[in-house]
Amino acid sequence: MPSKLPSALLATLLLAACGGGGGATLPSAPGSGNGQSTTAQNTRDAIATADSVGSSVKSFANFESAQSAPVAQSSMTGPGFGRMAAGGCPASRVKFYVPDLNNDQNSSETIYYYDASCTQIARDSVRAFTSPMSSSEIVQTSEKQYPLGGGPMSAQRADINTISNTTFDANGYPSLKSGYNKTSTGFLNVGSTKTIIADYELVMQPQSKGLSQFCSDQAGFNALPVTPSNMTFGWAGQVAGGSRTANSDGSVTWTATHIGSAFTGPVGSLNVALGTQSSKCPLSSPILFSLSGGKNVGNHTIPVVATYKQGLLTNLSISNAQLSNGLTLSVVTNPAVLPQDANFITGSVSNKSGTLASFGVDAFGDGTLTVVSSGTQYAITDWHVSH
């Protein structure tokens, strides 16, 4: 169970993770020459695209986890709710505990299962929060991810979040009615190695009739080389105007267009740069989180529609996203397969000549990216190319 951190220490961690430096507007994309072979270019474009998509989708998952418990708040009966309600296996394959299974103060735990009998854990997420101090609090989340078919933990993500300018319920969730501001710095370990560093900012405007407008920015990079070379990849971008809609079936839909850039550089050259935090939309300039170092290898415009129910992604759609070098991207959800299937969500990156790369992931963002020209495959873990 992570310990509760004071705000001063959180600020130190944010600066350490961000590597200092001021935020900057996104630079224009350079040309795509550099004498690279077609396969090398396709590989770079495929990985950059997968990470850019992952950044967009992961930010929504991060934002949604801050909204509320994965069950209707009105049905909660206080401490012990999860243990009373989860004696069997719910149809949703999701169990929620207050407090967490370690019985820590100011905590909750959500467990997602692959199977209908709740015997095989897909993701175990623990949330701990400081007692709300007027209109702000610090929330720590720790997510352990497990592979389909059993086996040891495949990845673990830790996020430190600051939520402010709002009111909170008894379990530390912010008020959608009031709106709020949120900043987050996160680390993804694949196995025992720190792989992904990613930061997010969210301004959620007050809700009206089930609709919340928001703006956000995010930036991150892979701390390890993703190809046999010493090169790695990063991403940065923002949403100027997005919406979160509460649907009649209890699900919620996030709709936004993510505008940003992909970057590459030698390992150690990329850092998240800290700018100015925003309290309202549009975001301040420079944005809070941008990327420093490396080389801009292309800009993108990605329209995303993502639906969640009880915190689990149930539908993802990206149509005709525009990437650098004339590339396009399309992503669909396949309703004929279960969310735990590695082809639940599939996508392809194409140019005028055809498909450059394709990928498939489950609802938790685990799967495979394939470069068509070489047949080389790369693992995708928690929405990012991991090696």
Coordinates of N, CA and C in Angstrom, one line a residue, residues 42-43 45-47 329 347-350 354-359 369-373:
N42 N 8.9 2.9 -41.8 CA 7.6 2.3 -41.5 C 7.6 1.9 -40.0
T43 N 8.7 1.4 -39.5 CA 8.8 1.0 -38.1 C 8.7 2.2 -37.2
D45 N 7.4 5.1 -37.9 CA 6.0 5.6 -38.0 C 5.0 4.8 -37.2
A46 N 5.2 3.5 -37.3 CA 4.3 2.6 -36.6 C 4.4 2.7 -35.1
I47 N 5.6 2.8 -34.5 CA 5.8 2.9 -33.1 C 5.3 4.3 -32.6
L329 N -4.9 6.8 -39.8 CA -5.1 5.8 -38.8 C -6.6 5.5 -38.5
G347 N -6.4 -1.8 -35.0 CA -6.2 -0.6 -35.7 C -5.2 -0.8 -36.8
S348 N -5.1 0.1 -37.8 CA -4.2 0.0 -38.9 C -3.7 1.4 -39.2
V349 N -2.4 1.5 -39.6 CA -1.8 2.7 -40.1 C -1.5 2.5 -41.6
S350 N -2.0 3.5 -42.4 CA -2.0 3.3 -43.9 C -1.5 4.5 -44.6
G354 N -1.0 1.4 -49.1 CA -1.7 0.3 -48.3 C -1.3 0.4 -46.9
T355 N -1.4 -0.7 -46.2 CA -1.2 -0.8 -44.7 C 0.2 -0.9 -44.4
L356 N 0.7 0.0 -43.5 CA 2.1 0.0 -43.0 C 2.2 -0.9 -41.8
A357 N 1.2 -0.8 -40.9 CA 1.3 -1.5 -39.6 C -0.1 -1.8 -39.1
S358 N -0.2 -2.8 -38.3 CA -1.5 -3.1 -37.7 C -1.3 -3.4 -36.2
F359 N -2.3 -3.3 -35.4 CA -2.1 -3.7 -34.0 C -3.5 -4.2 -33.4
L369 N 1.9 -4.9 -31.8 CA 2.0 -4.1 -33.0 C 2.9 -4.8 -34.0
T370 N 2.4 -4.9 -35.3 CA 3.1 -5.6 -36.3 C 3.4 -4.6 -37.5
V371 N 4.7 -4.6 -37.9 CA 5.1 -3.8 -39.0 C 5.0 -4.7 -40.2
V372 N 4.2 -4.3 -41.2 CA 3.8 -5.2 -42.3 C 5.1 -5.5 -43.2
S373 N 5.9 -4.5 -43.5 CA 7.0 -4.7 -44.5 C 8.0 -5.7 -44.0

